[in-house]
Amino acid sequence: GMSFDLPGMGGGMGGFPGMMGGKGGCKGGGRRSVAPPPHAMPIGTTVVVRNLKSSANHNGKTGRVQGYSLDKGRYDVEIDSDTTIALRPANLTQQCSVEISGIESQPEMNGKSGTVLTYDDDNGRYNIRLKTKLPNGRDVIGLQPANVILGKGTRVVTQGLSNEQFNGQMGQIVDTDLEAARYSVQLENGKTIKIKFANVLC
């Protein structure tokens, strides 16, 4: 299947029906992951690799989701033009747009928007690049998930819930209740639950 990923080749060979190239191209297509289900990140989503133990050299790399395998529960992520690796949701962070909320010590931060750069598993914080710099010139800050509002439609993985069966579930934010500081998340098992901002990671 690899040879058909070279620029120009797929089109050229696929253009002749009945040729081996054309058939090979189709077969290659069949092996690829299908369009991701609603709880998985869409194809083309920009992600950052994190917390890999065996292939730690990939940590911190930016990649794009190429597909999702339901059987394996892993995303195919292209991290270099020639490297695609299969990764679990827990090893990926989406670079999504967020709004900052609920910081009592620095209320002037609340309402600011930014983009998630990565998530640090060791200190439990997102690194977020702010749209506008702070007075001290900094534009990257570390924030706990409780202080970060993710947009509707963001794909998330649940964490830290007292009901163990709901932890580590993939889902999609379908609604946000700002007053209660809770998301409604539609989980991969079809259930929709209301949980605190701190209980999901993008």
Coordinates of C-alpha atoms in Angstrom, one line a residue:
G1 CA 0.0 0.0 0.0
M2 CA 2.9 2.4 0.7
S3 CA 3.9 3.0 -2.9
F4 CA 0.6 4.5 -3.7
D5 CA 1.1 7.3 -1.2
L6 CA 3.9 8.8 -3.3
P7 CA 2.7 12.1 -4.9
G8 CA 1.4 11.6 -8.4
M9 CA 1.6 7.8 -8.4
G10 CA -1.8 7.0 -7.0
G11 CA -3.5 9.1 -9.6
G12 CA -1.4 7.9 -12.5
M13 CA -1.8 4.2 -11.8
G14 CA -5.3 4.4 -10.6
G15 CA -6.2 6.0 -13.9
F16 CA -5.9 2.7 -15.8
P17 CA -8.8 0.4 -14.7
G18 CA -7.8 -3.2 -14.5
M19 CA -4.1 -2.5 -14.0
M20 CA -2.5 -3.9 -10.9
G21 CA -1.8 -0.4 -9.7
G22 CA -5.5 0.5 -9.7
K23 CA -6.4 -2.6 -7.7
G24 CA -3.5 -2.3 -5.3
G25 CA -4.7 1.3 -4.6
C26 CA -8.2 0.0 -3.7
K27 CA -6.8 -2.6 -1.4
G28 CA -4.6 -0.1 0.3
G29 CA -7.7 2.0 0.9
G30 CA -9.5 -0.9 2.5
R31 CA -6.8 -1.3 5.1
R32 CA -7.0 2.3 6.3
S33 CA -9.2 3.2 9.3
V34 CA -12.7 4.2 8.5
A35 CA -14.1 7.6 9.3
P36 CA -13.9 8.0 13.1
P37 CA -17.1 7.6 15.2
P38 CA -18.6 10.6 16.9
H39 CA -16.6 10.1 20.1
A40 CA -13.3 10.1 18.2
M41 CA -11.3 13.0 16.8
P42 CA -12.0 13.8 13.2
I43 CA -9.4 13.1 10.5
G44 CA -7.1 16.0 10.2
T45 CA -7.2 17.0 13.9
T46 CA -3.9 18.5 15.0
V47 CA -2.5 16.6 18.1
V48 CA 0.6 16.5 20.3
V49 CA 2.1 13.2 21.4
R50 CA 2.5 12.8 25.1
N51 CA 3.5 10.4 27.9
L52 CA 4.7 7.6 25.6
K53 CA 7.0 5.2 27.6
S54 CA 8.4 2.9 24.9
S55 CA 8.8 5.5 22.1
A56 CA 9.5 8.5 24.2
N57 CA 11.4 10.1 21.3
H58 CA 8.0 10.9 19.8
N59 CA 6.7 12.8 22.9
G60 CA 6.1 16.5 22.2
K61 CA 5.8 16.0 18.5
T62 CA 2.9 17.5 16.6
G63 CA 0.9 15.3 14.2
R64 CA -2.4 14.9 12.4
V65 CA -5.1 12.3 12.9
Q66 CA -5.3 10.1 9.8
G67 CA -8.0 7.7 11.1
Y68 CA -9.2 5.7 14.1
S69 CA -9.3 1.9 14.6
L70 CA -12.3 0.8 16.6
D71 CA -10.8 -2.7 17.0
K72 CA -7.6 -1.5 18.5
G73 CA -8.9 1.7 20.1
R74 CA -6.1 3.6 18.6
Y75 CA -5.6 6.6 16.3
D76 CA -3.4 6.5 13.3
V77 CA -1.3 9.7 13.7
E78 CA 1.1 11.0 11.0
I79 CA 3.9 12.7 12.8
D80 CA 6.4 13.1 10.0
S81 CA 5.7 12.9 6.3
D82 CA 6.9 9.3 6.4
T83 CA 5.9 8.2 9.9
T84 CA 2.5 7.1 11.0
I85 CA 2.0 5.6 14.4
A86 CA -0.9 4.0 16.2
L87 CA -1.6 5.7 19.5
R88 CA -4.1 5.5 22.3
P89 CA -6.3 8.5 23.1
A90 CA -4.5 9.0 26.4
N91 CA -1.2 9.6 24.5
L92 CA -2.6 12.5 22.5
T93 CA -3.7 16.1 23.3
Q94 CA -5.6 18.2 20.8
Q95 CA -4.4 21.7 20.0
C96 CA -7.9 23.1 20.6
S97 CA -9.1 26.6 21.3
V98 CA -10.1 27.3 24.9
E99 CA -11.4 30.0 27.2
I100 CA -10.0 30.5 30.7
S101 CA -12.3 30.5 33.6
G102 CA -12.6 30.4 37.4
I103 CA -9.1 31.7 38.4
E104 CA -9.7 33.4 41.7
S105 CA -6.1 34.5 42.3
Q106 CA -5.9 36.3 38.9
P107 CA -9.4 37.2 37.9
E108 CA -8.1 39.3 35.0
M109 CA -7.2 36.0 33.3
N110 CA -10.8 34.9 33.2
G111 CA -12.4 35.2 29.8
K112 CA -9.1 35.2 27.9
S113 CA -8.8 32.7 25.1
G114 CA -5.9 30.6 24.0
T115 CA -4.8 27.4 22.3
V116 CA -3.7 24.2 24.1
L117 CA -0.1 23.4 23.3
T118 CA 0.1 20.2 25.3
Y119 CA -0.8 18.5 28.5
D120 CA 1.7 17.7 31.2
D121 CA 0.8 14.4 32.9
D122 CA 3.3 15.0 35.7
N123 CA 1.8 18.2 37.0
G124 CA -1.7 17.8 35.7
R125 CA -1.7 21.0 33.7
Y126 CA -2.3 22.2 30.1
N127 CA 0.3 24.5 28.6
I128 CA -1.8 27.1 26.9
R129 CA -0.7 29.8 24.5
L130 CA -2.7 33.0 25.1
K131 CA -4.1 35.0 22.1
T132 CA -2.9 38.2 23.8
K133 CA 0.3 38.5 25.8
L134 CA 0.2 39.2 29.6
P135 CA 1.5 42.5 30.9
N136 CA 4.7 40.8 31.8
G137 CA 5.2 39.7 28.2
R138 CA 4.4 36.0 28.8
D139 CA 2.0 34.3 26.5
V140 CA 2.3 30.6 27.6
I141 CA 0.8 29.6 30.9
G142 CA 0.1 26.3 32.7
L143 CA -3.5 25.7 33.8
Q144 CA -5.4 22.9 35.4
P145 CA -8.3 21.4 33.4
A146 CA -10.8 22.9 35.9
N147 CA -9.8 26.4 34.7
V148 CA -10.1 25.6 31.0
I149 CA -13.3 25.7 29.1
L150 CA -13.3 23.5 26.0
G151 CA -15.6 24.3 23.1
K152 CA -18.7 22.3 22.2
G153 CA -17.9 19.4 19.9
T154 CA -14.4 18.9 21.4
R155 CA -13.5 15.2 21.8
V156 CA -12.4 14.3 25.3
V157 CA -11.3 11.5 27.5
T158 CA -12.8 11.3 31.0
Q159 CA -10.7 11.1 34.1
G160 CA -10.9 11.4 37.9
L161 CA -14.6 10.3 38.3
S162 CA -15.6 8.5 41.4
N163 CA -17.6 6.1 39.3
E164 CA -14.7 4.0 37.8
Q165 CA -16.7 2.6 34.9
F166 CA -16.9 6.1 33.4
N167 CA -13.2 6.9 33.6
G168 CA -11.0 6.6 30.5
Q169 CA -14.1 6.9 28.2
M170 CA -13.9 8.7 25.0
G171 CA -16.6 11.2 24.4
Q172 CA -17.7 14.5 22.8
I173 CA -18.8 17.7 24.6
V174 CA -22.4 18.3 23.6
D175 CA -23.2 21.2 26.0
T176 CA -21.6 23.4 28.5
D177 CA -23.3 24.8 31.7
L178 CA -21.1 27.7 32.7
E179 CA -23.0 28.4 36.0
A180 CA -22.6 24.9 37.2
A181 CA -19.1 24.6 35.6
R182 CA -20.0 21.3 34.0
Y183 CA -19.9 19.7 30.6
S184 CA -22.5 17.4 29.1
V185 CA -20.4 14.7 27.5
Q186 CA -21.8 12.0 25.2
L187 CA -19.7 8.9 25.9
E188 CA -18.6 6.2 23.5
N189 CA -21.1 3.9 25.2
G190 CA -23.9 6.2 24.1
K191 CA -24.7 7.6 27.6
T192 CA -24.6 11.4 28.2
I193 CA -23.3 12.5 31.6
K194 CA -22.8 15.9 33.3
I195 CA -19.3 16.2 34.7
K196 CA -17.0 19.0 36.0
F197 CA -14.5 20.7 33.8
A198 CA -11.7 18.9 35.7
N199 CA -13.0 15.5 34.7
V200 CA -12.1 15.6 31.0
L201 CA -8.9 16.1 28.9
C202 CA -8.9 17.2 25.3

